[in-house]
Tab-separated table of C-alpha atoms and ligand atoms in Angstrom:
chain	number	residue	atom	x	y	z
A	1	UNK	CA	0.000	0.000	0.000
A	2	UNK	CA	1.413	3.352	-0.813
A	3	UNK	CA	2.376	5.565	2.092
A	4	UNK	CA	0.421	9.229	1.775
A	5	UNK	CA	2.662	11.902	3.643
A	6	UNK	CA	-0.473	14.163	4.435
A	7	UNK	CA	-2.468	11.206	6.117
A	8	UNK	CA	0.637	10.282	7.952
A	9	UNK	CA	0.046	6.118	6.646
A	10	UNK	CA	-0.673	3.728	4.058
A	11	UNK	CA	-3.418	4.629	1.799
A	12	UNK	CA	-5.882	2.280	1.290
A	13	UNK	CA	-6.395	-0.084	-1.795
A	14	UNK	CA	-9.187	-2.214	-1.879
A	15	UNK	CA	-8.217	-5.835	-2.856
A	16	UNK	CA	-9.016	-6.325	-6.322
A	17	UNK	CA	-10.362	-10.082	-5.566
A	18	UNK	CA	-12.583	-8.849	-3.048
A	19	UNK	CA	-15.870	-9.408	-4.556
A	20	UNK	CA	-14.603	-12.935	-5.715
A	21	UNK	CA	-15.531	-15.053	-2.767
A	22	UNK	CA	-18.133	-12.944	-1.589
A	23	UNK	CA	-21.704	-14.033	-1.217
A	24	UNK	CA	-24.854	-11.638	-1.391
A	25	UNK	CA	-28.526	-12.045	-0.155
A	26	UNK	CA	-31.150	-10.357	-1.116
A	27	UNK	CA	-32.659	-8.267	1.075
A	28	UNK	CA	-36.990	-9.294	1.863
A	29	UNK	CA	-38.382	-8.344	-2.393
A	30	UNK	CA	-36.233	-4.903	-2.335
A	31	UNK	CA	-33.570	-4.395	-5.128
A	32	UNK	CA	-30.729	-4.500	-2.493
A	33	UNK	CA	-28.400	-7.322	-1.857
A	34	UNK	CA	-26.633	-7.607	0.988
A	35	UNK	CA	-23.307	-9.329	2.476
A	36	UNK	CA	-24.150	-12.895	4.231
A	37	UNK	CA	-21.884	-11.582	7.024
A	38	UNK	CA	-22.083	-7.638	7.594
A	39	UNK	CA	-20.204	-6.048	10.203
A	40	UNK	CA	-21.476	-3.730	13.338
A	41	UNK	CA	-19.688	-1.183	14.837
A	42	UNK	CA	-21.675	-1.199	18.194
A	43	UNK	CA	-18.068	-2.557	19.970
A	44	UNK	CA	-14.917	-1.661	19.146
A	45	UNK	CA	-14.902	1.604	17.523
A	46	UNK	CA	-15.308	3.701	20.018
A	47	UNK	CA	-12.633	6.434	21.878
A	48	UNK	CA	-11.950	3.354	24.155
A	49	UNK	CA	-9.929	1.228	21.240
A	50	UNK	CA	-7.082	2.085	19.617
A	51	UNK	CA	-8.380	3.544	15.386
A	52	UNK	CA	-5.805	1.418	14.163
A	53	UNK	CA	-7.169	-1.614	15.102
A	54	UNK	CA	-10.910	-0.440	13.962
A	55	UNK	CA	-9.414	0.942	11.059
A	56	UNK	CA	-7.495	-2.542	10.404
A	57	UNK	CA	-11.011	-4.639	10.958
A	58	UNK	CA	-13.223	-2.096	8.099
A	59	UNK	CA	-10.120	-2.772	5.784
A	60	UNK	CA	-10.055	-6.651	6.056
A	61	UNK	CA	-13.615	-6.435	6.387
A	62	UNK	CA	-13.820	-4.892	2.664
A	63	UNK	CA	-11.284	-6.812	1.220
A	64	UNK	CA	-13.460	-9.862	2.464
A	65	UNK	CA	-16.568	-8.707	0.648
A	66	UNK	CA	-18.210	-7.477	3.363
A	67	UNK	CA	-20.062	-4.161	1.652
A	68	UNK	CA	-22.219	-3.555	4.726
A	69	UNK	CA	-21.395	-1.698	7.889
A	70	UNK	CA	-23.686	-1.134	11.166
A	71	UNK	CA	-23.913	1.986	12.801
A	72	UNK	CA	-26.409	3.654	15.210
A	73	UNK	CA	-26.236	7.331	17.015
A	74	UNK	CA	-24.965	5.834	20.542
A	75	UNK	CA	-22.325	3.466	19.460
A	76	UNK	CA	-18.997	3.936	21.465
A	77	UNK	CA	-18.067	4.816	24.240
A	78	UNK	CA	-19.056	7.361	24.230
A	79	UNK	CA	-21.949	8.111	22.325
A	80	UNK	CA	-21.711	9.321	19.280
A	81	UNK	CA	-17.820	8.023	18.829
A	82	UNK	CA	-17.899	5.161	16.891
A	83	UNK	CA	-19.618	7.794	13.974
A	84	UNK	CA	-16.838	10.070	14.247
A	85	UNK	CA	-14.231	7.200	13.895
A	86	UNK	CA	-15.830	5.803	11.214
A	87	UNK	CA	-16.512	9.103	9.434
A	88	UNK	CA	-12.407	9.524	9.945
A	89	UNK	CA	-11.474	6.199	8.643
A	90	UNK	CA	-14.435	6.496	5.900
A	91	UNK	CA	-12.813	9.433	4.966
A	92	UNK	CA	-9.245	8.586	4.459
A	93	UNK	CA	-9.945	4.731	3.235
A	94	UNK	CA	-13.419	4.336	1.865
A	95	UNK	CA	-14.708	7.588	0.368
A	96	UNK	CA	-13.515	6.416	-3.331
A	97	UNK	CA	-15.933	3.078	-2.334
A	98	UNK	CA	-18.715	4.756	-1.015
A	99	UNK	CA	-21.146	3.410	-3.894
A	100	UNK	CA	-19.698	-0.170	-2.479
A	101	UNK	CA	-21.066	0.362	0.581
A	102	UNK	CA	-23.882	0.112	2.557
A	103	UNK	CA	-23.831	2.320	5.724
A	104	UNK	CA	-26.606	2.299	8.509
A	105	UNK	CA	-27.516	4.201	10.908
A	106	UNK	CA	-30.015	4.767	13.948
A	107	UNK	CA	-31.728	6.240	16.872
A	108	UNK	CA	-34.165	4.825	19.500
A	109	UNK	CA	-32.337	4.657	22.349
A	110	UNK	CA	-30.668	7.242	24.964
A	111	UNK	CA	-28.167	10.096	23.086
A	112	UNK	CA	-28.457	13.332	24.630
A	113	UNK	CA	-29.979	15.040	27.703
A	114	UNK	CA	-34.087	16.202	27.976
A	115	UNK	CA	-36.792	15.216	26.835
A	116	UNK	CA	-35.733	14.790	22.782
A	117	UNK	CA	-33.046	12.720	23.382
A	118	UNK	CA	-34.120	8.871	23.230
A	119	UNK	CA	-37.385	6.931	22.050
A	120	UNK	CA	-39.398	7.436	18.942
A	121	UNK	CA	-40.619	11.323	18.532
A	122	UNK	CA	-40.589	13.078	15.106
A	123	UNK	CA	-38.097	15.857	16.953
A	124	UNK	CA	-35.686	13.128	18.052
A	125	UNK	CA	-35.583	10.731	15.303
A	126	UNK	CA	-34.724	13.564	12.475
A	127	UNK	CA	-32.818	15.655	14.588
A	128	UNK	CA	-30.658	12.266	15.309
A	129	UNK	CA	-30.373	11.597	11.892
A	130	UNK	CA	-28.659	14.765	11.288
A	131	UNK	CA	-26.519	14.352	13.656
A	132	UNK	CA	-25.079	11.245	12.520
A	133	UNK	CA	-24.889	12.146	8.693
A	134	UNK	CA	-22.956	15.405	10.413
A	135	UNK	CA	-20.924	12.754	12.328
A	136	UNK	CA	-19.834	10.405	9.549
A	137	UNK	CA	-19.070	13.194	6.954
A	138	UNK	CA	-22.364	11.713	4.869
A	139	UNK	CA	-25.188	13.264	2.789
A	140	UNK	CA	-27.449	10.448	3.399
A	141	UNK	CA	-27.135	6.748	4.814
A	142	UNK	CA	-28.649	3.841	3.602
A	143	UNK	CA	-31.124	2.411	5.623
A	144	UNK	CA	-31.703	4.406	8.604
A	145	UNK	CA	-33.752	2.621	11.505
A	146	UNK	CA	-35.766	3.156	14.063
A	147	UNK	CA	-33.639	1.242	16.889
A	148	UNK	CA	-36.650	0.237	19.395
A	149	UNK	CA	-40.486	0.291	19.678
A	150	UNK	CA	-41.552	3.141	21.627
A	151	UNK	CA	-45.020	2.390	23.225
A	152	UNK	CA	-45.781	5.968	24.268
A	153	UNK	CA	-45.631	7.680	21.232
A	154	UNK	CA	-47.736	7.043	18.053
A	155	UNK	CA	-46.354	4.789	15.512
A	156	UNK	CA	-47.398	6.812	12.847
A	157	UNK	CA	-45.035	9.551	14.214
A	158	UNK	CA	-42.213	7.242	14.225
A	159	UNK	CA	-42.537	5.835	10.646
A	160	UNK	CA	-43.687	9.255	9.292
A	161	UNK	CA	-40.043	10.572	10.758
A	162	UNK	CA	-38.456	7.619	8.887
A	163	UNK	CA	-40.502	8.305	5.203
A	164	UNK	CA	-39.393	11.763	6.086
A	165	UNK	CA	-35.714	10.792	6.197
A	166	UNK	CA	-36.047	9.359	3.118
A	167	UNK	CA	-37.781	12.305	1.312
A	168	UNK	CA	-35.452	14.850	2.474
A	169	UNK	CA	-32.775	12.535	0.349
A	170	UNK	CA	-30.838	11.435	3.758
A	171	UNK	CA	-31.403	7.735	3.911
A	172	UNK	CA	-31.818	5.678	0.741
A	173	UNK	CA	-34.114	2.861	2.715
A	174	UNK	CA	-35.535	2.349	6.022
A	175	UNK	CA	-36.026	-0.176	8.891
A	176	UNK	CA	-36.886	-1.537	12.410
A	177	UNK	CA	-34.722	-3.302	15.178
A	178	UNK	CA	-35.924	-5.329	17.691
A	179	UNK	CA	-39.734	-4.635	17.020
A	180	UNK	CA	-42.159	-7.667	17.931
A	181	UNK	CA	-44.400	-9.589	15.241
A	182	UNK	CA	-47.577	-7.314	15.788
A	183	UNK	CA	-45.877	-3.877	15.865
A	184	UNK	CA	-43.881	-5.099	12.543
A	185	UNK	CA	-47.014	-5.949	10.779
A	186	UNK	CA	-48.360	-2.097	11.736
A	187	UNK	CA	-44.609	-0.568	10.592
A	188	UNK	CA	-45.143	-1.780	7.635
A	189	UNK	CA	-48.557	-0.824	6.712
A	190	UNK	CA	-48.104	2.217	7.490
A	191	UNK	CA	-44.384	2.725	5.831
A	192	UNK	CA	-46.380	0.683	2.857
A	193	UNK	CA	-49.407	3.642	3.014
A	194	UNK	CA	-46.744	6.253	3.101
A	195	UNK	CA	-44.726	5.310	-0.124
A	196	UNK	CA	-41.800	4.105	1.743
A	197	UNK	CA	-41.472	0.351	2.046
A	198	UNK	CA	-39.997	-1.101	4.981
A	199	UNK	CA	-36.504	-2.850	3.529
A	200	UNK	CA	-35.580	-4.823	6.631
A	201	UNK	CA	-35.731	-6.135	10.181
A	202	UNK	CA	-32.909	-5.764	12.598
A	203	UNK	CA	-33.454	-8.695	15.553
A	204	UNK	CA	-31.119	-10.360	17.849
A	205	UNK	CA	-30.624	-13.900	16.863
A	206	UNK	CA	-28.393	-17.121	17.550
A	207	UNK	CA	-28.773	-20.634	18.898
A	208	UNK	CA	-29.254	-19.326	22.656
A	209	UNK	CA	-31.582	-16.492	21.836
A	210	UNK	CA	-34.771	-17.690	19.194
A	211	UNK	CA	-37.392	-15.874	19.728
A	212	UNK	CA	-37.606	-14.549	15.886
A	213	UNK	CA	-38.376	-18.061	14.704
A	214	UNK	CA	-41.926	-18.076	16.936
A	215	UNK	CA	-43.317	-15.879	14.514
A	216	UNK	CA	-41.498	-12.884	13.380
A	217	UNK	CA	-39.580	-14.599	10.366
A	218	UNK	CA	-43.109	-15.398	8.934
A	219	UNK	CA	-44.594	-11.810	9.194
A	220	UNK	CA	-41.018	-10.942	7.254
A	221	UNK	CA	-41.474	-13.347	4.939
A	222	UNK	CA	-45.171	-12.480	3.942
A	223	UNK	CA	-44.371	-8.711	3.673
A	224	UNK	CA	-40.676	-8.718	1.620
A	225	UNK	CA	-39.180	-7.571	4.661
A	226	UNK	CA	-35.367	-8.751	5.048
A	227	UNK	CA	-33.827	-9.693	8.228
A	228	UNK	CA	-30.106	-8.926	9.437
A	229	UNK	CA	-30.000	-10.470	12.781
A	230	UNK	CA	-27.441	-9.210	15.074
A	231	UNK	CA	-25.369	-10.991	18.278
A	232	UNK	CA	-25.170	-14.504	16.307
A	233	UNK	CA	-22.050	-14.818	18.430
A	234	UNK	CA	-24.002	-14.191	21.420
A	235	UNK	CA	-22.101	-11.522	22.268
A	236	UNK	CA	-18.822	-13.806	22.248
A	237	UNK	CA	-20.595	-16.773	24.296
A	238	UNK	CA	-20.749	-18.926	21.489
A	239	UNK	CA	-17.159	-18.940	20.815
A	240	UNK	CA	-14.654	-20.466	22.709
A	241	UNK	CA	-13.550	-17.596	24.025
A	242	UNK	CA	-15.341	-18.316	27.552
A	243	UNK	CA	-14.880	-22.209	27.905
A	244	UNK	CA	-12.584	-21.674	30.369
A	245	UNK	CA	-13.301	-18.616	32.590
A	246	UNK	CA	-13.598	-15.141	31.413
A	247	UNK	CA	-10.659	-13.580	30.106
A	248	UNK	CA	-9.369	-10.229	30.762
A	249	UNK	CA	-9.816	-8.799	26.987
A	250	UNK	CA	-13.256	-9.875	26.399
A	251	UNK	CA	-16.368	-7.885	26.392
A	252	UNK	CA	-17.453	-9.052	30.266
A	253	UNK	CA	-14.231	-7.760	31.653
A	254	UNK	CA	-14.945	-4.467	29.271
A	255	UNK	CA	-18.068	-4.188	31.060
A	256	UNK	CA	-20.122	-3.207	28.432
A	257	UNK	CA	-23.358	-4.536	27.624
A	258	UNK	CA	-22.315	-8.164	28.078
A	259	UNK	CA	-22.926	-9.080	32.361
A	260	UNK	CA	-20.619	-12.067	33.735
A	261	UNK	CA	-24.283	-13.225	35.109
A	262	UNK	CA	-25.107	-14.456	31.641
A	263	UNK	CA	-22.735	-16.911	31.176
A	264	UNK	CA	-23.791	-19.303	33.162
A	265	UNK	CA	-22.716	-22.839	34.148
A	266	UNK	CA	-26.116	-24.173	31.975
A	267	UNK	CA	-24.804	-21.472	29.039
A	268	UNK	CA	-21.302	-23.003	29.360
A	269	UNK	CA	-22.347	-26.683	29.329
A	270	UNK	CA	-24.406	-26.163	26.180
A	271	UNK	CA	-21.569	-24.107	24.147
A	272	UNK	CA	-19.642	-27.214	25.562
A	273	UNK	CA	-21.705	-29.541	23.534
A	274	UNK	CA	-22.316	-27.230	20.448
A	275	UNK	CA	-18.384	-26.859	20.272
A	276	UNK	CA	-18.114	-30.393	19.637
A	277	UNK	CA	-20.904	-30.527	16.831
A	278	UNK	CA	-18.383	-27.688	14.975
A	279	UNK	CA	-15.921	-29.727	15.770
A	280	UNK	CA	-16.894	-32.948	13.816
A	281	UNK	CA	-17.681	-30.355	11.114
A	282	UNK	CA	-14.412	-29.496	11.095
A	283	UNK	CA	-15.663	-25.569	12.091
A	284	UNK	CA	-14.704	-23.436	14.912
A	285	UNK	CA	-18.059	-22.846	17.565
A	286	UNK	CA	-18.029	-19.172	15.965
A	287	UNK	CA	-17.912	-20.650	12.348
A	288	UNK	CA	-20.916	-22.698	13.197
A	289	UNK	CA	-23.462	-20.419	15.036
A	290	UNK	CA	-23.048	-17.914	12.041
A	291	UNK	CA	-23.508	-21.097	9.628
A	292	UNK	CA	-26.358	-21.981	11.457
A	293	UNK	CA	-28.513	-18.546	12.219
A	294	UNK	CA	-27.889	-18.321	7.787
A	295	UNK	CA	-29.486	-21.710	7.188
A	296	UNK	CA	-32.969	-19.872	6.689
A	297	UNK	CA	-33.115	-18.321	3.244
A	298	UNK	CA	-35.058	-15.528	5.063
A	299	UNK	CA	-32.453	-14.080	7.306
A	300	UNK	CA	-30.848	-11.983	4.570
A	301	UNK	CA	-27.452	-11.436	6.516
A	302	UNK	CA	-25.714	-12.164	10.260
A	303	UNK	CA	-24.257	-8.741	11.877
A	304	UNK	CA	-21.472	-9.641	13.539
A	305	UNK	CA	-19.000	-7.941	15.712
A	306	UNK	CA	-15.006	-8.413	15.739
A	307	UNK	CA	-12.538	-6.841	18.162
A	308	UNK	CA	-9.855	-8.362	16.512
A	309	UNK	CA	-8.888	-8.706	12.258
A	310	UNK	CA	-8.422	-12.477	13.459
A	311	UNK	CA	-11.627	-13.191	14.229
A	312	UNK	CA	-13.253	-11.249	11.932
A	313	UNK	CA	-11.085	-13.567	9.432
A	314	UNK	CA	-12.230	-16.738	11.156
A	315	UNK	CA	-15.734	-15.818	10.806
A	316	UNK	CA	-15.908	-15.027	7.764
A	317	UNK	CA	-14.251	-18.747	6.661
A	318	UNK	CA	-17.710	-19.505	8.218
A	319	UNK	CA	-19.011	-19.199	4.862
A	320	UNK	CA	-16.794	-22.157	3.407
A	321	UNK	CA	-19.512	-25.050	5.265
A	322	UNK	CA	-23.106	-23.265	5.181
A	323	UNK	CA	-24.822	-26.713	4.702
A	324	UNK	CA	-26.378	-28.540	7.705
A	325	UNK	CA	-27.773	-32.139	7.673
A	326	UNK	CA	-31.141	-33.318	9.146
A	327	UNK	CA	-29.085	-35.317	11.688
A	328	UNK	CA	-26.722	-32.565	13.143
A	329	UNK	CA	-29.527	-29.979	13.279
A	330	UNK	CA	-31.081	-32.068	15.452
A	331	UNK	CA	-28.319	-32.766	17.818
A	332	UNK	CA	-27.847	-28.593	17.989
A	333	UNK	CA	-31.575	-28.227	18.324
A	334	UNK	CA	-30.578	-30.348	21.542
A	335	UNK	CA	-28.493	-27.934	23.152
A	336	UNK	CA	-29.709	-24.303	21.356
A	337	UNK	CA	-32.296	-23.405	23.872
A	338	UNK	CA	-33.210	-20.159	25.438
A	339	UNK	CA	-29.945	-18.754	27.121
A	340	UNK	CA	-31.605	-15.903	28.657
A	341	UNK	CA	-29.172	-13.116	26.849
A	342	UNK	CA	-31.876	-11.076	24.672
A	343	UNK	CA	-30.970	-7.826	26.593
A	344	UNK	CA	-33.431	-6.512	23.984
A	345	UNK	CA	-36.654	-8.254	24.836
A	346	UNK	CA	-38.188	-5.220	26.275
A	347	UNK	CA	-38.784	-3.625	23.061
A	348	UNK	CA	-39.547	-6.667	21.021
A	349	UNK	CA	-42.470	-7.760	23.367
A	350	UNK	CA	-43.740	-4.367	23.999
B	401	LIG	N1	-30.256	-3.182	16.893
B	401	LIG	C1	-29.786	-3.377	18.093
B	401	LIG	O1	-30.431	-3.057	19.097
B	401	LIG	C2	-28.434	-4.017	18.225
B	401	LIG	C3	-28.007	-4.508	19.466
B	401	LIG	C4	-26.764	-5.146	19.518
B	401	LIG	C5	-25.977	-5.267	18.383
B	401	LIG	N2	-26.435	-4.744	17.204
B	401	LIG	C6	-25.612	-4.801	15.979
B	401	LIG	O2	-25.044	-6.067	15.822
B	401	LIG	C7	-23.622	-5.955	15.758
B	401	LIG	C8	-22.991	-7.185	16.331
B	401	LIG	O3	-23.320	-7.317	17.709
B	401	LIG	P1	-22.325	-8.071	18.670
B	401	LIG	O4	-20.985	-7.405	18.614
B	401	LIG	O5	-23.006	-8.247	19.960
B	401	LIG	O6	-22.229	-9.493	17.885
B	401	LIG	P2	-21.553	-10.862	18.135
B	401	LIG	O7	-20.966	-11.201	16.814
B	401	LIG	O8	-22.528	-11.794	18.749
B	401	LIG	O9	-20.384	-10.603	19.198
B	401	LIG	C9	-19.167	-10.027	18.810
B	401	LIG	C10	-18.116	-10.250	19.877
B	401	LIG	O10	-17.845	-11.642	20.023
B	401	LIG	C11	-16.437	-11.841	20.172
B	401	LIG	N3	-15.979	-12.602	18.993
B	401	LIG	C12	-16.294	-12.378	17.684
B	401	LIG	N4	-15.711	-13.288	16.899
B	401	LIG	C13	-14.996	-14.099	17.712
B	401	LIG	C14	-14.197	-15.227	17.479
B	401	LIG	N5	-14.008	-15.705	16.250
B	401	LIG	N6	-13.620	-15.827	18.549
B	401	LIG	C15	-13.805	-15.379	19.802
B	401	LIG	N7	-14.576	-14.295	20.092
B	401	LIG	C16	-15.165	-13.666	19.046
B	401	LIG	C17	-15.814	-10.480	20.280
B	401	LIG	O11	-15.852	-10.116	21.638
B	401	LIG	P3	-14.539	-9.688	22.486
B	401	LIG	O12	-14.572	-8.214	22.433
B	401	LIG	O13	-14.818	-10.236	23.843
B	401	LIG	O14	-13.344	-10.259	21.803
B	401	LIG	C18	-16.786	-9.636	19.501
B	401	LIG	O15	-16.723	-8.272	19.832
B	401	LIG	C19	-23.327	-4.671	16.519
B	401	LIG	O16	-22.065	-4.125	16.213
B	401	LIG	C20	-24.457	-3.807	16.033
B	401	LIG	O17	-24.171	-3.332	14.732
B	401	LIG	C21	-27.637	-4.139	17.112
C-alpha cells in the first residue's frame, strides 16, 4: 500500500479479488443485496480502542466482501464516537468506495440530555439523523432505523419521521430493530401507506436467543421484509472464548453490555456440547453459530461484531460449510435453547 505523507500512513487499496468469494442475499423483495456476514460497529470503535485496530477490521472487512457496515447514534463509548471514527477512517480509506457500501444508521435509544433525546418522537428521530450524517461526513445513509419500539408515542409519528428521512434525500431505505411480530405488521402498513417500504428487520438472533423463529420470520417473509439479525455470536458466548473462565480482553471484563451473570454454568455446558458438533464439522463454535442462524433463506445477513482482524477472518471462513444435515440440526436443536441473553426483549415484546 502506498504511504500518503499528508495522512501520515498507508493509503488504502481495496483488494481487487474482493468481490470474488463474496456471497450476497437479497434483502426481503427490495432491489438490495446484501453481504451474508455484515459487520457492526456497536463494539470496538469507540474512543476506548485504539483507530488502528478499527481501522485494520473495516479494511479486512472490505477486502473480504463485506459491503455492509452497522452503525447507530450511541455506538462507542461514548456516544456518538464510533460515527466520528468511522466518518475519519471512511474518509481517508473508503470515500472512493462509497457506492460499495452500505452504511446504517439509527436512533431509539438514549443520546443526549431532555426530553428529545431517546425513544421514537418526530423531533428526536430527524434531529438524530442529522446528527449522525454530520458525524460520519455523509449526505445520506442507507437504511436508517428506528432502533426500538416506543409504546408511548404514536407509531405513525415514528414511521412518518423515517418516510421523512427518506424524502429529504438522507437515507436511501428504512427499517426496524428489535420490534415484535404485531408492531412489525403495523410498521409496515403504514411505511407501505406512506410510499416508503420497509426494507428490513434488525433482531437479535443465535442458537441461545430464538425468539424470531416463533413468529417474526413469517410476518417478514409475507411482507418482503429482510432480516439482518445481530449478536449470532451471542455476544462472544458462542465462541470459545469463555470455555474456560472469562478472560481479561473480552467484552465481560470491558463491562459493556455483556454481564458475567449471563454466562452461566447451563450457558457453558451447552456451548460445551455445540463446540463439539463444529468440531466434527471441522468448524470453529463461531464458524458454526453464524452457519447456522444463515441456514434460513429468510435471514438476509448475520451482523457480527469483531474486536480483533483475526476473528473477523475466522468468521468469515464460516461461509466455506453453510450446509447442515437433518441429523446434526437435530443434535444442535438439543443444546440451542433459550440462554436468557436477549438484553433486547423489552422492546420486542412491547
Ligand atoms: N439493533 C440493536 O439493538 C443491536 C443490538 C446489539 C448489536 N447490534 C448490531 O449487531 C452488531 C454485532 O453485535 P455483537 O458485537 O453483539 O455481535 P456478536 O458477533 O454476537 O459478538 C461479537 C463479539 O464476540 C467476540 N468474537 C467475535 N468473533 C470471535 C471469534 N471468532 N472468537 C472469539 N470471540 C469472538 C468479540 O468479543 P470480544 O470483544 O470479547 O473479543 C466480539 O466483539 C453490533 O455491532 C451492532 O451493529 C444491534
Amino acid at each position: 500500500m502506498p504511504f500518503d505523507p499528508e495522512l501520515g500512513l498507508s493509503r488504502y487499496l481495496a483488494g481487487e479479488d474482493r468481490y470474488d468469494k463474496a456471497r450476497y442475499r437479497r434483502c426481503g423483495r427490495s432491489g438490495l443485496k446484501l453481504p451474508l456476514i455484515s459487520l457492526g460497529l456497536w463494539q470496538n470503535f469507540g474512543d476506548d480502542r485504539p483507530l488502528a485496530t478499527s481501522r485494520a477490521i473495516l479494511r479486512r472487512a472490505f477486502d473480504l466482501g463485506i459491503t455492509h457496515f452497522d452503525l447507530a447514534n450511541n455506538y462507542g463509548p461514548p456516544y456518538g464516537s464510533a460515527e466520528i471514527n468511522f466518518g475519519r477512517i471512511f474518509a481517508e480509506d473508503f470515500a472512493p468506495y462509497r457506492d460499495e457500501l452500505v452504511i446504517s444508521t439509527k436512533a431509539g435509544y438514549d443520546m443526549w440530555a431532555g426530553p428529545y433525546g431517546e425513544w421514537g418522537s418526530r423531533k428526536y428521530v430527524l434531529a438524530s439523523l442529522d446528527q449522525s450524517l454530520r458525524r460520519m461526513g455523509l449526505e445520506c445513509v442507507d437504511i436508517f432505523y428506528s432502533h426500538r419500539f416506543d409504546p408511548d408515542t404514536p407509531l405513525e409519528e415514528t414511521m412518518g419521521a423515517l418516510d421523512t428521512a427518506v424524502r429529504q434525500g438522507k437515507a436511501r431505505y428504512v427499517g426496524i430493530s428489535s420490534y415484535g411480530p404485531r408492531r412489525t405488521e403495523e410498521a409496515a402498513t403504514l411505511l407501505r401507506d406512506l410510499g416508503t417500504p420497509l426494507l428490513i428487520h434488525q433482531p437479535s438472533y443465535s442458537m441461545i436467543n430464538r425468539w424470531i423463529e416463533e413468529e417474526l420470520l413469517d410476518v417478514l417473509a409475507r411482507e418482503g421484509i429482510g432480516a439482518i439479525v445481530f449478536s449470532p455470536l451471542g455476544q462472544g458466548l458462542l465462541t470459545d472464548k469463555y470455555l474456560h473462565g472469562i478472560p481479561d480482553d473480552s467484552r465481560v471484563r470491558r463491562g459493556l453490555h455483556f454481564s458475567e451473570t449471563l454466562v452461566t454454568d447451563e450457558n457453558i455446558s451447552r456451548v460445551r456440547a455445540l463446540s463439539e458438533v463444529a468440531a466434527r464439522r471441522g468448524q470453529s463454535l463461531a464458524q458454526l453459530a453464524i452457519a447456522w442462524v444463515l441456514r434460513d433463506e429468510r435471514v438476509t445477513s448475520a451482523l457480527l461484531g469483531a474486536s480483533s482482524v483475526a476473528q473477523l477472518e475466522q468468521n468469515v471462513a464460516a461461509l466455506e460449510r453453510l450446509d447442515f444435515d437433518p441429523s446434526e440440526l437435530e443434535e444442535i436443536d438439543r443444546y440451542a435453547v433459550e440462554g436468557g441473553i436477549n438484553i433486547w426483549e423489552q422492546s420486542s415484546s412491547a
